[in-house]
mmCIF file of C-alpha atoms in Angstrom:
data_model
loop_
_atom_site.group_PDB
_atom_site.id
_atom_site.type_symbol
_atom_site.label_atom_id
_atom_site.label_comp_id
_atom_site.label_asym_id
_atom_site.label_seq_id
_atom_site.Cartn_x
_atom_site.Cartn_y
_atom_site.Cartn_z
ATOM 1 C CA MET V 17 161.897 166.755 143.914
ATOM 2 C CA GLU V 18 163.172 167.946 140.543
ATOM 3 C CA PRO V 19 160.479 169.592 138.409
ATOM 4 C CA ARG V 20 159.480 167.763 135.250
ATOM 5 C CA LEU V 21 160.305 169.413 131.931
ATOM 6 C CA ASN V 22 156.708 169.085 130.862
ATOM 7 C CA SER V 23 153.957 171.622 130.421
ATOM 8 C CA LEU V 24 151.467 171.780 133.273
ATOM 9 C CA TRP V 25 148.839 172.438 130.649
ATOM 10 C CA SER V 26 149.449 169.118 128.897
ATOM 11 C CA THR V 27 149.121 167.393 132.266
ATOM 12 C CA THR V 28 145.838 169.062 133.252
ATOM 13 C CA ALA V 29 144.036 169.422 129.907
ATOM 14 C CA PRO V 30 140.834 167.356 130.069
ATOM 15 C CA ASP V 31 140.537 164.341 127.756
ATOM 16 C CA ARG V 32 142.903 165.468 125.025
ATOM 17 C CA PRO V 33 141.372 164.702 121.627
ATOM 18 C CA ARG V 34 143.537 162.885 119.118
ATOM 19 C CA TRP V 35 143.448 163.220 115.375
ATOM 20 C CA SER V 36 145.012 160.876 112.842
ATOM 21 C CA PRO V 37 147.690 161.848 110.313
ATOM 22 C CA LEU V 38 146.542 162.729 106.825
ATOM 23 C CA ALA V 39 146.834 159.494 104.834
ATOM 24 C CA LYS V 40 145.083 160.323 101.563
ATOM 25 C CA ALA V 41 144.731 162.976 98.891
ATOM 26 C CA ILE V 42 141.900 165.429 99.579
ATOM 27 C CA THR V 43 140.599 168.762 98.321
ATOM 28 C CA ALA V 44 139.182 171.739 100.213
ATOM 29 C CA ASP V 45 138.345 175.401 99.806
ATOM 30 C CA VAL V 46 141.057 176.377 102.288
ATOM 31 C CA VAL V 47 144.057 174.647 103.820
ATOM 32 C CA VAL V 48 145.358 175.869 107.190
ATOM 33 C CA ILE V 49 148.870 174.984 108.327
ATOM 34 C CA GLY V 50 149.386 175.176 112.080
ATOM 35 C CA GLY V 51 147.197 174.016 114.964
ATOM 36 C CA GLY V 52 147.568 176.882 117.421
ATOM 37 C CA PHE V 53 145.228 179.728 118.331
ATOM 38 C CA THR V 54 145.313 181.363 114.880
ATOM 39 C CA GLY V 55 145.051 178.201 112.811
ATOM 40 C CA VAL V 56 142.339 176.577 114.904
ATOM 41 C CA SER V 57 140.343 179.820 115.018
ATOM 42 C CA ALA V 58 140.607 180.135 111.231
ATOM 43 C CA ALA V 59 139.451 176.544 110.752
ATOM 44 C CA TYR V 60 136.585 177.026 113.196
ATOM 45 C CA HIS V 61 135.289 180.215 111.586
ATOM 46 C CA LEU V 62 135.644 178.802 108.070
ATOM 47 C CA ALA V 63 133.687 175.697 109.011
ATOM 48 C CA ALA V 64 131.087 177.821 110.812
ATOM 49 C CA ARG V 65 130.440 179.613 107.521
ATOM 50 C CA GLY V 66 130.105 176.409 105.546
ATOM 51 C CA ALA V 67 133.505 176.341 103.833
ATOM 52 C CA SER V 68 135.461 173.117 103.457
ATOM 53 C CA VAL V 69 138.708 173.430 105.401
ATOM 54 C CA VAL V 70 141.634 171.144 106.146
ATOM 55 C CA LEU V 71 143.959 171.900 109.071
ATOM 56 C CA LEU V 72 147.422 170.305 109.084
ATOM 57 C CA GLU V 73 149.417 170.226 112.327
ATOM 58 C CA ALA V 74 152.975 168.879 112.291
ATOM 59 C CA ARG V 75 152.780 167.625 115.888
ATOM 60 C CA THR V 76 149.613 167.894 118.008
ATOM 61 C CA ILE V 77 147.007 170.634 118.401
ATOM 62 C CA GLY V 78 148.475 173.296 120.692
ATOM 63 C CA PHE V 79 151.943 171.737 120.709
ATOM 64 C CA GLY V 80 153.703 175.078 120.134
ATOM 65 C CA GLY V 81 153.290 178.418 121.859
ATOM 66 C CA SER V 82 149.534 177.945 122.205
ATOM 67 C CA GLY V 83 150.093 175.122 124.680
ATOM 68 C CA ARG V 84 153.092 176.666 126.430
ATOM 69 C CA ASN V 85 152.092 180.233 127.311
ATOM 70 C CA VAL V 86 150.973 181.858 130.533
ATOM 71 C CA GLY V 87 147.268 181.763 129.775
ATOM 72 C CA LEU V 88 146.588 185.510 130.076
ATOM 73 C CA VAL V 89 143.818 186.664 127.754
ATOM 74 C CA ASN V 90 144.860 190.269 127.190
ATOM 75 C CA ALA V 91 143.068 193.097 125.415
ATOM 76 C CA GLY V 92 145.738 194.358 123.068
ATOM 77 C CA LEU V 93 149.460 194.021 122.567
ATOM 78 C CA TRP V 94 152.550 194.563 124.685
ATOM 79 C CA THR V 95 153.077 197.765 122.667
ATOM 80 C CA PRO V 96 150.938 200.649 124.062
ATOM 81 C CA PRO V 97 148.100 201.865 121.791
ATOM 82 C CA GLU V 98 149.682 205.240 121.032
ATOM 83 C CA GLN V 99 152.859 203.545 119.837
ATOM 84 C CA VAL V 100 150.794 201.189 117.683
ATOM 85 C CA GLU V 101 149.251 204.232 115.986
ATOM 86 C CA GLU V 102 152.641 205.915 115.613
ATOM 87 C CA LYS V 103 154.085 202.837 113.915
ATOM 88 C CA LEU V 104 151.152 202.078 111.624
ATOM 89 C CA GLY V 105 149.670 205.525 111.131
ATOM 90 C CA LYS V 106 146.699 206.935 113.005
ATOM 91 C CA GLU V 107 143.929 205.266 111.014
ATOM 92 C CA ALA V 108 145.517 201.823 110.631
ATOM 93 C CA GLY V 109 146.750 201.813 114.216
ATOM 94 C CA ALA V 110 143.360 202.803 115.585
ATOM 95 C CA ARG V 111 141.736 200.022 113.543
ATOM 96 C CA LEU V 112 144.137 197.439 114.978
ATOM 97 C CA ASN V 113 143.711 198.736 118.547
ATOM 98 C CA ALA V 114 139.935 198.619 118.239
ATOM 99 C CA ALA V 115 140.017 195.078 116.884
ATOM 100 C CA LEU V 116 142.353 193.788 119.583
ATOM 101 C CA ALA V 117 140.280 195.391 122.335
ATOM 102 C CA GLU V 118 137.587 192.849 121.454
ATOM 103 C CA GLY V 119 139.969 189.899 121.792
ATOM 104 C CA PRO V 120 138.992 188.773 125.300
ATOM 105 C CA SER V 121 135.267 188.974 124.533
ATOM 106 C CA THR V 122 135.781 186.884 121.396
ATOM 107 C CA VAL V 123 137.685 184.243 123.366
ATOM 108 C CA PHE V 124 135.323 184.076 126.334
ATOM 109 C CA ASP V 125 132.247 184.076 124.082
ATOM 110 C CA LEU V 126 133.603 181.037 122.215
ATOM 111 C CA ILE V 127 134.341 179.321 125.519
ATOM 112 C CA GLU V 128 130.789 179.951 126.720
ATOM 113 C CA GLN V 129 129.168 179.034 123.414
ATOM 114 C CA HIS V 130 130.906 175.667 123.205
ATOM 115 C CA GLN V 131 131.246 175.024 126.945
ATOM 116 C CA ILE V 132 134.998 174.558 126.626
ATOM 117 C CA ARG V 133 136.466 173.305 129.901
ATOM 118 C CA CYS V 134 139.553 175.476 130.218
ATOM 119 C CA GLU V 135 139.467 177.052 133.701
ATOM 120 C CA ALA V 136 138.189 180.333 132.278
ATOM 121 C CA ILE V 137 138.191 183.236 134.751
ATOM 122 C CA ARG V 138 137.419 186.762 133.580
ATOM 123 C CA HIS V 139 138.388 188.856 136.587
ATOM 124 C CA GLY V 140 140.893 191.051 134.791
ATOM 125 C CA THR V 141 144.682 191.193 134.778
ATOM 126 C CA LEU V 142 147.177 193.218 136.793
ATOM 127 C CA HIS V 143 150.175 194.877 135.133
ATOM 128 C CA CYS V 144 152.406 195.439 138.158
ATOM 129 C CA ALA V 145 154.944 198.283 138.548
ATOM 130 C CA HIS V 146 158.249 196.777 139.660
ATOM 131 C CA SER V 147 159.774 200.261 140.231
ATOM 132 C CA ALA V 148 158.907 203.947 140.388
ATOM 133 C CA ALA V 149 159.757 204.223 136.696
ATOM 134 C CA GLY V 150 157.461 201.289 136.026
ATOM 135 C CA LEU V 151 154.620 203.093 137.760
ATOM 136 C CA GLN V 152 155.152 206.121 135.504
ATOM 137 C CA ASP V 153 154.871 203.796 132.511
ATOM 138 C CA LEU V 154 151.600 202.420 133.869
ATOM 139 C CA LYS V 155 150.244 205.932 134.356
ATOM 140 C CA ALA V 156 150.898 206.667 130.684
ATOM 141 C CA ARG V 157 149.256 203.395 129.632
ATOM 142 C CA TYR V 158 146.291 204.157 131.884
ATOM 143 C CA ALA V 159 145.779 207.562 130.240
ATOM 144 C CA GLN V 160 145.954 206.022 126.775
ATOM 145 C CA GLN V 161 143.466 203.277 127.618
ATOM 146 C CA MET V 162 141.058 205.684 129.320
ATOM 147 C CA ALA V 163 141.118 207.883 126.219
ATOM 148 C CA ARG V 164 139.902 204.843 124.277
ATOM 149 C CA GLY V 165 137.125 203.970 126.723
ATOM 150 C CA ALA V 166 138.770 200.892 128.228
ATOM 151 C CA PRO V 167 137.548 199.641 131.647
ATOM 152 C CA VAL V 168 140.885 200.074 133.413
ATOM 153 C CA ARG V 169 141.894 201.238 136.895
ATOM 154 C CA LEU V 170 145.219 202.446 138.247
ATOM 155 C CA LEU V 171 145.842 200.907 141.670
ATOM 156 C CA ASP V 172 148.172 202.292 144.333
ATOM 157 C CA ALA V 173 150.749 200.198 146.181
ATOM 158 C CA VAL V 174 148.388 199.382 149.050
ATOM 159 C CA GLU V 175 145.596 198.133 146.799
ATOM 160 C CA THR V 176 148.092 196.233 144.644
ATOM 161 C CA ALA V 177 149.477 194.484 147.710
ATOM 162 C CA ARG V 178 145.962 193.539 148.786
ATOM 163 C CA ARG V 179 145.064 192.179 145.354
ATOM 164 C CA THR V 180 148.303 190.294 144.691
ATOM 165 C CA GLY V 181 149.401 189.282 148.182
ATOM 166 C CA SER V 182 152.849 190.810 147.593
ATOM 167 C CA ASN V 183 154.346 194.040 148.933
ATOM 168 C CA ALA V 184 156.903 194.235 146.121
ATOM 169 C CA TYR V 185 155.025 196.530 143.737
ATOM 170 C CA HIS V 186 154.578 200.292 143.484
ATOM 171 C CA GLY V 187 151.131 199.965 141.939
ATOM 172 C CA ALA V 188 149.307 198.165 139.126
ATOM 173 C CA LEU V 189 147.071 198.702 136.124
ATOM 174 C CA TRP V 190 143.935 196.548 136.255
ATOM 175 C CA ASP V 191 142.220 195.740 132.958
ATOM 176 C CA GLY V 192 138.693 194.454 133.420
ATOM 177 C CA ARG V 193 138.400 193.148 129.867
ATOM 178 C CA ALA V 194 141.024 190.465 130.403
ATOM 179 C CA GLY V 195 141.243 187.146 132.214
ATOM 180 C CA THR V 196 142.954 183.777 132.415
ATOM 181 C CA ILE V 197 142.446 180.356 130.851
ATOM 182 C CA GLN V 198 144.101 176.974 130.598
ATOM 183 C CA PRO V 199 145.440 177.734 127.112
ATOM 184 C CA LEU V 200 146.002 174.209 125.814
ATOM 185 C CA ALA V 201 142.528 173.124 126.922
ATOM 186 C CA TYR V 202 141.086 176.169 125.136
ATOM 187 C CA VAL V 203 142.750 175.536 121.783
ATOM 188 C CA GLN V 204 141.952 171.828 121.920
ATOM 189 C CA GLY V 205 138.341 172.573 122.848
ATOM 190 C CA LEU V 206 138.024 175.027 119.970
ATOM 191 C CA ALA V 207 139.466 172.391 117.632
ATOM 192 C CA ARG V 208 136.757 169.976 118.769
ATOM 193 C CA ALA V 209 134.140 172.634 118.023
ATOM 194 C CA ALA V 210 135.662 173.211 114.572
ATOM 195 C CA GLU V 211 135.541 169.485 113.838
ATOM 196 C CA ARG V 212 131.889 169.286 114.865
ATOM 197 C CA LEU V 213 131.179 171.981 112.275
ATOM 198 C CA GLY V 214 132.936 170.003 109.547
ATOM 199 C CA ALA V 215 136.596 171.056 109.680
ATOM 200 C CA GLN V 216 139.000 168.228 108.813
ATOM 201 C CA ILE V 217 141.873 168.177 111.316
ATOM 202 C CA TYR V 218 145.034 166.117 110.979
ATOM 203 C CA GLU V 219 147.859 165.819 113.496
ATOM 204 C CA ASP V 220 151.381 164.484 112.842
ATOM 205 C CA SER V 221 150.973 165.869 109.340
ATOM 206 C CA ASN V 222 153.961 168.061 108.583
ATOM 207 C CA ALA V 223 153.663 170.093 105.385
ATOM 208 C CA LEU V 224 156.743 168.788 103.577
ATOM 209 C CA ASP V 225 156.169 170.680 100.363
ATOM 210 C CA ILE V 226 153.936 173.681 99.629
ATOM 211 C CA ARG V 227 153.423 174.835 96.072
ATOM 212 C CA GLU V 228 150.987 177.159 94.332
ATOM 213 C CA ASP V 229 150.001 175.647 91.011
ATOM 214 C CA GLY V 230 147.825 177.969 88.952
ATOM 215 C CA GLN V 231 144.646 178.580 90.934
ATOM 216 C CA HIS V 232 145.377 176.058 93.670
ATOM 217 C CA TRP V 233 147.777 175.231 96.462
ATOM 218 C CA ARG V 234 149.198 171.727 96.663
ATOM 219 C CA ILE V 235 150.536 170.578 100.023
ATOM 220 C CA ARG V 236 152.336 167.266 100.404
ATOM 221 C CA THR V 237 152.619 165.415 103.708
ATOM 222 C CA ALA V 238 154.393 162.131 104.452
ATOM 223 C CA GLN V 239 151.311 160.060 103.692
ATOM 224 C CA GLY V 240 148.927 162.311 101.808
ATOM 225 C CA GLY V 241 148.239 165.674 100.273
ATOM 226 C CA VAL V 242 145.813 168.582 100.056
ATOM 227 C CA ARG V 243 144.657 170.648 97.099
ATOM 228 C CA ALA V 244 143.004 173.961 98.061
ATOM 229 C CA ALA V 245 142.223 177.353 96.579
ATOM 230 C CA LYS V 246 143.447 179.377 99.578
ATOM 231 C CA LEU V 247 146.286 178.922 102.061
ATOM 232 C CA ILE V 248 146.495 180.247 105.638
ATOM 233 C CA GLN V 249 149.867 179.617 107.280
ATOM 234 C CA ALA V 250 149.579 179.950 111.058
ATOM 235 C CA THR V 251 152.869 178.513 112.305
ATOM 236 C CA ASN V 252 154.046 181.702 114.096
ATOM 237 C CA ALA V 253 157.350 180.818 115.861
ATOM 238 C CA TYR V 254 157.250 177.123 114.949
ATOM 239 C CA GLY V 255 157.301 177.018 111.134
ATOM 240 C CA LYS V 256 159.929 174.837 109.500
ATOM 241 C CA ASP V 257 160.515 172.343 106.700
ATOM 242 C CA GLY V 258 157.922 172.826 103.954
ATOM 243 C CA ALA V 259 156.077 175.487 105.953
ATOM 244 C CA GLU V 260 158.381 178.365 105.096
ATOM 245 C CA PRO V 261 159.757 179.852 108.338
ATOM 246 C CA ASN V 262 158.378 183.271 109.184
ATOM 247 C CA ALA V 263 160.775 186.219 109.343
ATOM 248 C CA ILE V 264 160.878 186.616 113.116
ATOM 249 C CA VAL V 265 163.234 187.363 115.974
ATOM 250 C CA PRO V 266 162.995 184.212 118.129
ATOM 251 C CA ALA V 267 162.735 184.404 121.892
ATOM 252 C CA HIS V 268 161.795 181.993 124.664
ATOM 253 C CA TYR V 269 159.587 182.224 127.727
ATOM 254 C CA PHE V 270 159.777 179.689 130.537
ATOM 255 C CA GLN V 271 157.405 178.814 133.337
ATOM 256 C CA LEU V 272 157.478 176.728 136.473
ATOM 257 C CA ALA V 273 154.479 175.537 138.459
ATOM 258 C CA THR V 274 154.503 174.759 142.167
ATOM 259 C CA ALA V 275 152.591 172.101 143.972
ATOM 260 C CA PRO V 276 149.078 173.320 144.890
ATOM 261 C CA LEU V 277 149.271 175.926 147.631
ATOM 262 C CA PRO V 278 147.614 175.185 150.986
ATOM 263 C CA THR V 279 144.149 176.670 151.345
ATOM 264 C CA GLU V 280 145.243 179.350 153.821
ATOM 265 C CA LEU V 281 147.883 180.634 151.382
ATOM 266 C CA ARG V 282 145.490 180.648 148.430
ATOM 267 C CA GLN V 283 143.254 183.016 150.370
ATOM 268 C CA SER V 284 146.069 185.558 150.685
ATOM 269 C CA ILE V 285 147.479 185.423 147.136
ATOM 270 C CA LEU V 286 145.509 186.622 144.117
ATOM 271 C CA GLU V 287 142.182 186.005 145.804
ATOM 272 C CA GLY V 288 140.463 187.661 142.840
ATOM 273 C CA GLY V 289 141.980 185.240 140.349
ATOM 274 C CA GLU V 290 143.780 187.851 138.240
ATOM 275 C CA GLY V 291 146.765 187.005 136.073
ATOM 276 C CA CYS V 292 149.792 189.272 136.509
ATOM 277 C CA TRP V 293 152.975 190.430 134.844
ATOM 278 C CA ASP V 294 155.391 193.241 135.663
ATOM 279 C CA THR V 295 156.971 196.265 133.998
ATOM 280 C CA ALA V 296 160.589 195.040 134.096
ATOM 281 C CA LEU V 297 162.502 194.894 130.814
ATOM 282 C CA ILE V 298 163.059 191.170 131.456
ATOM 283 C CA MET V 299 159.503 190.708 132.591
ATOM 284 C CA SER V 300 158.040 188.160 134.996
ATOM 285 C CA SER V 301 154.522 186.777 135.204
ATOM 286 C CA PHE V 302 152.587 184.948 137.886
ATOM 287 C CA ARG V 303 149.131 183.498 138.367
ATOM 288 C CA LEU V 304 147.289 180.619 140.008
ATOM 289 C CA ASP V 305 145.593 177.759 138.242
ATOM 290 C CA GLN V 306 142.321 176.160 139.307
ATOM 291 C CA ALA V 307 144.095 173.781 141.690
ATOM 292 C CA GLY V 308 145.982 176.617 143.375
ATOM 293 C CA ARG V 309 149.380 176.038 141.782
ATOM 294 C CA MET V 310 151.531 179.150 141.504
ATOM 295 C CA ILE V 311 152.699 179.499 137.898
ATOM 296 C CA PHE V 312 155.739 181.751 137.647
ATOM 297 C CA GLY V 313 157.614 182.644 134.474
ATOM 298 C CA SER V 314 159.978 184.958 132.660
ATOM 299 C CA LEU V 315 161.947 185.387 129.461
ATOM 300 C CA GLY V 316 164.505 182.624 129.023
ATOM 301 C CA ASN V 317 164.972 179.077 127.788
ATOM 302 C CA LEU V 318 164.932 176.116 130.169
ATOM 303 C CA GLU V 319 166.186 173.916 127.350
ATOM 304 C CA GLY V 320 169.296 176.036 126.763
ATOM 305 C CA ALA V 321 172.626 176.801 128.420
ATOM 306 C CA GLY V 322 171.061 179.252 130.901
ATOM 307 C CA ALA V 323 168.558 176.779 132.323
ATOM 308 C CA THR V 324 170.249 176.420 135.729
ATOM 309 C CA VAL V 325 170.480 180.195 136.110
ATOM 310 C CA HIS V 326 166.812 180.669 135.195
ATOM 311 C CA ARG V 327 165.643 177.994 137.650
ATOM 312 C CA ALA V 328 167.686 179.368 140.527
ATOM 313 C CA TRP V 329 166.475 182.903 139.852
ATOM 314 C CA ALA V 330 162.838 181.789 139.721
ATOM 315 C CA ALA V 331 163.097 180.150 143.144
ATOM 316 C CA ARG V 332 164.724 183.249 144.668
ATOM 317 C CA LYS V 333 162.407 185.712 142.967
ATOM 318 C CA LEU V 334 159.205 183.897 143.843
ATOM 319 C CA THR V 335 160.232 183.713 147.501
ATOM 320 C CA ARG V 336 161.074 187.406 147.449
ATOM 321 C CA LEU V 337 157.660 188.278 146.030
ATOM 322 C CA PHE V 338 155.764 185.815 148.208
ATOM 323 C CA PRO V 339 157.751 184.837 151.319
ATOM 324 C CA GLN V 340 154.767 182.775 152.430
ATOM 325 C CA VAL V 341 155.337 180.205 149.642
ATOM 326 C CA LYS V 342 158.915 179.407 150.701
ATOM 327 C CA GLY V 343 159.474 175.672 150.806
ATOM 328 C CA ILE V 344 156.710 174.796 148.338
ATOM 329 C CA PRO V 345 158.464 173.007 145.460
ATOM 330 C CA PHE V 346 158.140 173.488 141.749
ATOM 331 C CA GLU V 347 156.658 170.374 140.153
ATOM 332 C CA CYS V 348 156.499 171.232 136.452
ATOM 333 C CA GLU V 349 158.520 173.398 134.096
ATOM 334 C CA TRP V 350 158.308 174.200 130.411
ATOM 335 C CA THR V 351 159.467 176.596 127.722
ATOM 336 C CA GLY V 352 157.726 178.073 124.692
ATOM 337 C CA ARG V 353 158.994 180.022 121.694
ATOM 338 C CA ILE V 354 157.826 183.585 121.036
ATOM 339 C CA ALA V 355 157.718 185.198 117.592
ATOM 340 C CA MET V 356 158.667 188.860 117.544
ATOM 341 C CA THR V 357 159.088 191.280 114.680
ATOM 342 C CA SER V 358 161.272 194.390 114.523
ATOM 343 C CA THR V 359 158.189 196.554 115.109
ATOM 344 C CA TYR V 360 156.869 194.360 117.956
ATOM 345 C CA LEU V 361 153.614 194.194 116.002
ATOM 346 C CA PRO V 362 151.945 191.221 114.304
ATOM 347 C CA ARG V 363 152.388 190.790 110.584
ATOM 348 C CA ILE V 364 150.236 189.373 107.791
ATOM 349 C CA GLN V 365 152.535 188.412 104.957
ATOM 350 C CA ARG V 366 151.541 187.478 101.424
ATOM 351 C CA ARG V 367 152.283 183.969 100.209
ATOM 352 C CA GLY V 368 151.881 183.555 96.479
ATOM 353 C CA ASP V 369 148.693 184.868 94.893
ATOM 354 C CA ASN V 370 146.193 183.263 97.251
ATOM 355 C CA GLY V 371 147.921 182.706 100.542
ATOM 356 C CA ILE V 372 148.865 184.544 103.726
ATOM 357 C CA SER V 373 151.057 183.860 106.754
ATOM 358 C CA ILE V 374 150.164 185.413 110.118
ATOM 359 C CA PHE V 375 152.726 185.752 112.906
ATOM 360 C CA GLY V 376 154.504 187.995 115.413
ATOM 361 C CA TYR V 377 152.298 188.313 118.509
ATOM 362 C CA SER V 378 155.281 188.882 120.846
ATOM 363 C CA GLY V 379 153.827 186.498 123.410
ATOM 364 C CA ARG V 380 150.256 187.840 123.236
ATOM 365 C CA GLY V 381 148.736 185.038 121.187
ATOM 366 C CA ILE V 382 145.422 184.108 122.788
ATOM 367 C CA GLY V 383 143.186 187.102 122.036
ATOM 368 C CA PRO V 384 145.045 188.382 118.957
ATOM 369 C CA GLY V 385 145.495 184.866 117.544
ATOM 370 C CA THR V 386 141.794 184.079 117.909
ATOM 371 C CA LEU V 387 140.876 187.404 116.277
ATOM 372 C CA PHE V 388 143.397 187.124 113.450
ATOM 373 C CA GLY V 389 142.228 183.576 112.766
ATOM 374 C CA LYS V 390 138.641 184.783 112.412
ATOM 375 C CA ALA V 391 139.777 187.625 110.141
ATOM 376 C CA ALA V 392 141.804 185.173 108.040
ATOM 377 C CA ALA V 393 138.674 183.078 107.543
ATOM 378 C CA ASP V 394 136.836 186.175 106.318
ATOM 379 C CA TRP V 395 139.731 186.957 103.971
ATOM 380 C CA ALA V 396 139.700 183.435 102.534
ATOM 381 C CA LEU V 397 135.978 183.750 101.823
ATOM 382 C CA GLY V 398 136.448 187.108 100.118
ATOM 383 C CA ASP V 399 134.916 189.475 102.637
ATOM 384 C CA GLY V 400 135.733 191.354 105.817
ATOM 385 C CA ASP V 401 138.699 193.553 106.612
ATOM 386 C CA LEU V 402 141.925 192.166 108.007
ATOM 387 C CA PRO V 403 143.217 193.924 111.153
ATOM 388 C CA LEU V 404 146.434 194.754 109.281
ATOM 389 C CA GLU V 405 147.419 195.287 105.685
ATOM 390 C CA ILE V 406 148.964 192.325 103.887
ATOM 391 C CA THR V 407 152.646 192.962 103.226
ATOM 392 C CA GLY V 408 155.338 191.386 101.133
ATOM 393 C CA ALA V 409 158.322 189.567 102.602
ATOM 394 C CA GLN V 410 160.186 191.639 105.200
ATOM 395 C CA PRO V 411 163.362 189.848 106.292
ATOM 396 C CA GLU V 412 164.516 190.370 109.860
ATOM 397 C CA LYS V 413 168.206 191.287 109.826
ATOM 398 C CA HIS V 414 170.467 189.329 112.169
ATOM 399 C CA ALA V 415 167.456 187.537 113.633
ATOM 400 C CA ALA V 416 169.449 184.698 115.190
ATOM 401 C CA LEU V 417 171.897 187.091 116.843
ATOM 402 C CA ARG V 418 169.057 189.206 118.175
ATOM 403 C CA GLY V 419 167.397 186.109 119.577
ATOM 404 C CA LEU V 420 170.669 185.187 121.280
ATOM 405 C CA TYR V 421 170.838 188.719 122.681
ATOM 406 C CA TYR V 422 167.471 188.222 124.405
ATOM 407 C CA GLU V 423 168.530 184.891 125.897
ATOM 408 C CA VAL V 424 171.910 186.139 127.106
ATOM 409 C CA GLY V 425 170.293 189.298 128.489
ATOM 410 C CA ALA V 426 167.709 187.248 130.361
ATOM 411 C CA ALA V 427 170.372 184.904 131.765
ATOM 412 C CA LEU V 428 172.581 187.790 132.908
ATOM 413 C CA THR V 429 169.624 189.574 134.487
ATOM 414 C CA HIS V 430 168.548 186.418 136.276
ATOM 415 C CA PHE V 431 172.100 185.760 137.461
ATOM 416 C CA THR V 432 172.492 189.209 139.029
ATOM 417 C CA ASN V 433 168.947 190.104 140.106
ATOM 418 C CA GLY V 434 166.400 188.771 142.537
ATOM 419 C CA ARG V 435 168.909 187.697 145.173
ATOM 420 C CA LEU V 436 167.722 187.889 148.796
#
């Protein structure tokens, strides 16, 4: 059967809550634009501290990257910690690294506190070396993480094969802080918790016009409006229309999910429940969900011209990694947009006198987004330190061309590589 162009997460999220569009004029202390990890976390932590907060989502909670990602809850960024400190300076970089190291604990604590049903498993992640050069990269990352007290282990090829069920890798870096979740169920569950604390959430409420008028922000939607003292824009890669687009380099990441694997296969593949990705420049990821579906993904856009190439590569590559799954069909497929910056680091950008926009997680949105949302709530209430300094506008030169470069590079790589 042909896979459905529909997120597995939207199919398996339990009892999706629905919120009405904003259809009146209201006031609040803070208005949040964007219903993903960052925006929902900001709304939750504002409401938890007694502030009045309105969250506007143009589509549905988790519609964007928060409902379309792999579901790996990582401790940190794709960029290694030493490079973070080189780019930001030792003190600022160390502060960001320390904050992001707490990301998984923040996420899993919220899940436990509010009993969010999101298939949470905290058994670590495996960063797998696809080549000898990849293993050298992992050794450097291991040394950097050990120097910062992280609970990581460097696994040899034999142990990696035992843990993953694949003989394709030269080794792996296991990070015990990390884990996996059903990401859409998590963000929707956190939105429910925010609402219980008093946050006002509105779906299908695109911010058509955003203006700062003296001491207040005025946001107009199709049927209503919000007046608030502070603005938190959390649209990441999905901002448009009145929500001023962030200065990002756009990229796409696609995933396909198989039918549930037979029980005997599930016992030989990722028996520990880790989520995985590799060291290739055009990286791949794989994991199992609660029902035993293999979820396999890579850079690329299944809604673009390279879709056929990406699908064919995924089928070949997955069979090469796991010959035992040959013949098990893909049943779902989906694509999400990733927001990257030229530094490959997140950015907090100033909007007006009393607003900020947060974006640029480079595909690592769950832990960092939850943390940055909490920090944004502290900022809006006038206390706490943000993980990064607030900057002015920093345009990304030739962003569209650079985004095309990533897509063409992924398509060419998938056309030439992974053949049996």
